[in-house]
């Protein structure tokens, strides 16, 4: 499917580069991809991959089958204003945080819109992306957006912008939570006499293995947790200490805060 389409990226940063790499790996010719980035260094880096790297959108950019908007949310409206006159009947996928579908539709003047929230493991081909469609988006366009997201990992469709805020809180920001806990495990390891390198390897591989086990097991994660937790044992002592400190409640509260900030950003960026 993807190898018969042309793609254009507005913005050539890390996420755009990850998506471009994933698309090429899925059979999209590099020559079928155009990327606009104001940075000369970024354009030189992108050009080495075989894509067309441009300083500004051209007619061919605006005629691409799929346009991915990968600019910072603060720059989104200005970027769209310069791009809008060139647009044709494109499928437009935005990966800009906080930009709502209804605002995109108003600024772009198009209805073939998808809002996507990927996360940074896309850089390793193991991303998780939440997708929401503008009203009336065709099944064919959904299939294209799904295939684009799956070029760098897995994806899940949700119903609306509010649910994208939840996706942002869970998986969009989620890698930072994992890194936060890895940092804590590294610190504990050094305090107990291990090296920082040993602590990192133990923590990272434990997260990797536990995530793989959770992914392949049909059982609830609570059951998997209980199986590791013998009453009176070491894991029980650790989890009891965490519960006494209210860590799970604080963690849930933190994700609610992330979702609330996503809603605030949507309101801020959507102001006329």
Short mmCIF file of N, CA and C in Angstrom, two decimals, residues 9 14-19 68-71 93-98 114-123 126-132 145 148-156 164 167-175:
data_model
loop_
_atom_site.label_atom_id
_atom_site.label_comp_id
_atom_site.label_asym_id
_atom_site.label_seq_id
_atom_site.Cartn_x
_atom_site.Cartn_y
_atom_site.Cartn_z
N UNK A 9 6.87 15.70 4.48
CA UNK A 9 7.00 15.98 5.91
C UNK A 9 7.31 17.46 6.11
N UNK A 14 13.52 14.50 14.98
CA UNK A 14 13.69 13.09 15.33
C UNK A 14 12.50 12.22 14.96
N UNK A 15 11.28 12.69 15.27
CA UNK A 15 10.12 11.86 14.99
C UNK A 15 9.90 11.73 13.49
N UNK A 16 10.06 12.82 12.76
CA UNK A 16 9.94 12.74 11.30
C UNK A 16 10.99 11.79 10.74
N UNK A 17 12.22 11.88 11.24
CA UNK A 17 13.28 11.00 10.75
C UNK A 17 12.97 9.54 11.04
N UNK A 18 12.40 9.28 12.21
CA UNK A 18 12.03 7.90 12.55
C UNK A 18 10.96 7.38 11.60
N UNK A 19 9.94 8.22 11.33
CA UNK A 19 8.87 7.81 10.41
C UNK A 19 9.41 7.61 9.00
N UNK A 68 2.68 14.83 6.41
CA UNK A 68 2.86 14.65 7.85
C UNK A 68 3.35 15.97 8.43
N UNK A 69 2.58 16.52 9.36
CA UNK A 69 2.93 17.78 10.00
C UNK A 69 3.69 17.46 11.29
N UNK A 70 5.00 17.69 11.25
CA UNK A 70 5.87 17.30 12.37
C UNK A 70 6.63 18.51 12.89
N UNK A 71 5.90 19.62 13.04
CA UNK A 71 6.51 20.84 13.58
C UNK A 71 6.11 21.00 15.04
N UNK A 93 -1.63 14.08 8.30
CA UNK A 93 -1.42 13.46 9.61
C UNK A 93 -0.57 14.42 10.44
N UNK A 94 -1.08 14.82 11.59
CA UNK A 94 -0.33 15.71 12.47
C UNK A 94 0.21 14.94 13.66
N UNK A 95 1.50 15.14 13.95
CA UNK A 95 2.09 14.56 15.16
C UNK A 95 2.46 15.67 16.15
N UNK A 96 1.88 16.86 15.97
CA UNK A 96 2.15 17.99 16.85
C UNK A 96 1.31 17.86 18.12
N UNK A 97 1.94 17.89 19.27
CA UNK A 97 1.24 17.73 20.54
C UNK A 97 0.30 18.91 20.78
N UNK A 98 -0.91 18.61 21.25
CA UNK A 98 -1.83 19.64 21.68
C UNK A 98 -2.66 20.30 20.59
N UNK A 114 -5.86 13.37 10.37
CA UNK A 114 -5.61 12.41 11.45
C UNK A 114 -4.69 13.08 12.45
N UNK A 115 -5.05 12.97 13.71
CA UNK A 115 -4.17 13.44 14.78
C UNK A 115 -3.46 12.22 15.37
N UNK A 116 -2.14 12.28 15.43
CA UNK A 116 -1.36 11.15 15.91
C UNK A 116 -0.50 11.57 17.10
N UNK A 117 -0.38 10.67 18.06
CA UNK A 117 0.52 10.89 19.19
C UNK A 117 1.47 9.70 19.29
N UNK A 118 2.63 9.78 18.65
CA UNK A 118 3.63 8.72 18.77
C UNK A 118 4.47 8.93 20.02
N UNK A 119 5.38 8.02 20.28
CA UNK A 119 6.33 8.24 21.38
C UNK A 119 7.75 7.92 20.91
N UNK A 120 8.71 8.27 21.73
CA UNK A 120 10.10 8.22 21.29
C UNK A 120 10.65 6.82 21.01
N UNK A 121 10.11 5.73 21.57
CA UNK A 121 10.61 4.43 21.13
C UNK A 121 10.43 4.17 19.63
N UNK A 122 9.68 5.04 18.95
CA UNK A 122 9.62 4.96 17.48
C UNK A 122 11.02 5.07 16.88
N UNK A 123 11.92 5.75 17.58
CA UNK A 123 13.29 5.89 17.09
C UNK A 123 14.00 4.54 17.03
N UNK A 126 10.06 0.71 17.91
CA UNK A 126 9.19 0.08 18.89
C UNK A 126 8.23 1.11 19.50
N UNK A 127 7.77 2.04 18.66
CA UNK A 127 6.88 3.09 19.14
C UNK A 127 5.47 2.60 19.39
N UNK A 128 4.75 3.43 20.13
CA UNK A 128 3.31 3.23 20.33
C UNK A 128 2.63 4.54 19.98
N UNK A 129 1.70 4.49 19.05
CA UNK A 129 1.05 5.70 18.53
C UNK A 129 -0.45 5.64 18.74
N UNK A 130 -1.00 6.69 19.28
CA UNK A 130 -2.45 6.85 19.35
C UNK A 130 -2.92 7.66 18.16
N UNK A 131 -4.04 7.27 17.56
CA UNK A 131 -4.56 7.94 16.36
C UNK A 131 -6.02 8.31 16.57
N UNK A 132 -6.39 9.51 16.12
CA UNK A 132 -7.79 9.94 16.13
C UNK A 132 -8.10 10.56 14.77
N UNK A 145 -3.11 5.67 7.46
CA UNK A 145 -2.56 6.20 8.71
C UNK A 145 -2.07 5.07 9.61
N UNK A 148 1.27 3.89 8.29
CA UNK A 148 2.34 4.84 8.61
C UNK A 148 2.78 4.66 10.06
N UNK A 149 1.82 4.57 10.97
CA UNK A 149 2.16 4.40 12.39
C UNK A 149 2.88 3.07 12.62
N UNK A 150 2.42 2.03 11.93
CA UNK A 150 3.03 0.71 12.13
C UNK A 150 4.41 0.60 11.51
N UNK A 151 4.81 1.58 10.72
CA UNK A 151 6.16 1.59 10.18
C UNK A 151 7.20 1.79 11.29
N UNK A 152 6.76 2.29 12.46
CA UNK A 152 7.69 2.51 13.57
C UNK A 152 7.21 1.84 14.86
N UNK A 153 6.28 0.87 14.74
CA UNK A 153 5.83 0.18 15.95
C UNK A 153 4.37 -0.23 15.86
N UNK A 154 3.64 0.01 16.94
CA UNK A 154 2.24 -0.37 17.03
C UNK A 154 1.37 0.88 17.15
N UNK A 155 0.05 0.70 16.99
CA UNK A 155 -0.84 1.86 17.12
C UNK A 155 -2.20 1.43 17.63
N UNK A 156 -2.94 2.41 18.15
CA UNK A 156 -4.30 2.18 18.60
C UNK A 156 -5.13 3.40 18.19
N UNK A 164 -7.05 11.33 22.93
CA UNK A 164 -5.64 11.53 22.57
C UNK A 164 -4.89 12.15 23.74
N UNK A 167 -4.00 9.29 25.77
CA UNK A 167 -2.90 8.57 25.13
C UNK A 167 -1.58 9.30 25.40
N UNK A 168 -1.60 10.62 25.28
CA UNK A 168 -0.41 11.42 25.54
C UNK A 168 0.10 11.18 26.95
N UNK A 169 -0.82 11.15 27.91
CA UNK A 169 -0.44 10.96 29.31
C UNK A 169 0.11 9.57 29.57
N UNK A 170 -0.43 8.56 28.89
CA UNK A 170 -0.02 7.17 29.16
C UNK A 170 1.22 6.80 28.35
N UNK A 171 1.14 6.90 27.02
CA UNK A 171 2.24 6.41 26.19
C UNK A 171 3.09 7.52 25.60
N UNK A 172 2.50 8.66 25.27
CA UNK A 172 3.29 9.74 24.71
C UNK A 172 4.37 10.20 25.67
N UNK A 173 3.97 10.44 26.92
CA UNK A 173 4.92 10.81 27.97
C UNK A 173 5.51 9.59 28.66
N UNK A 174 4.95 8.42 28.40
CA UNK A 174 5.30 7.21 29.12
C UNK A 174 6.78 6.84 29.15
N UNK A 175 7.52 7.00 28.04
CA UNK A 175 8.95 6.65 28.12
C UNK A 175 9.69 7.40 29.22
#
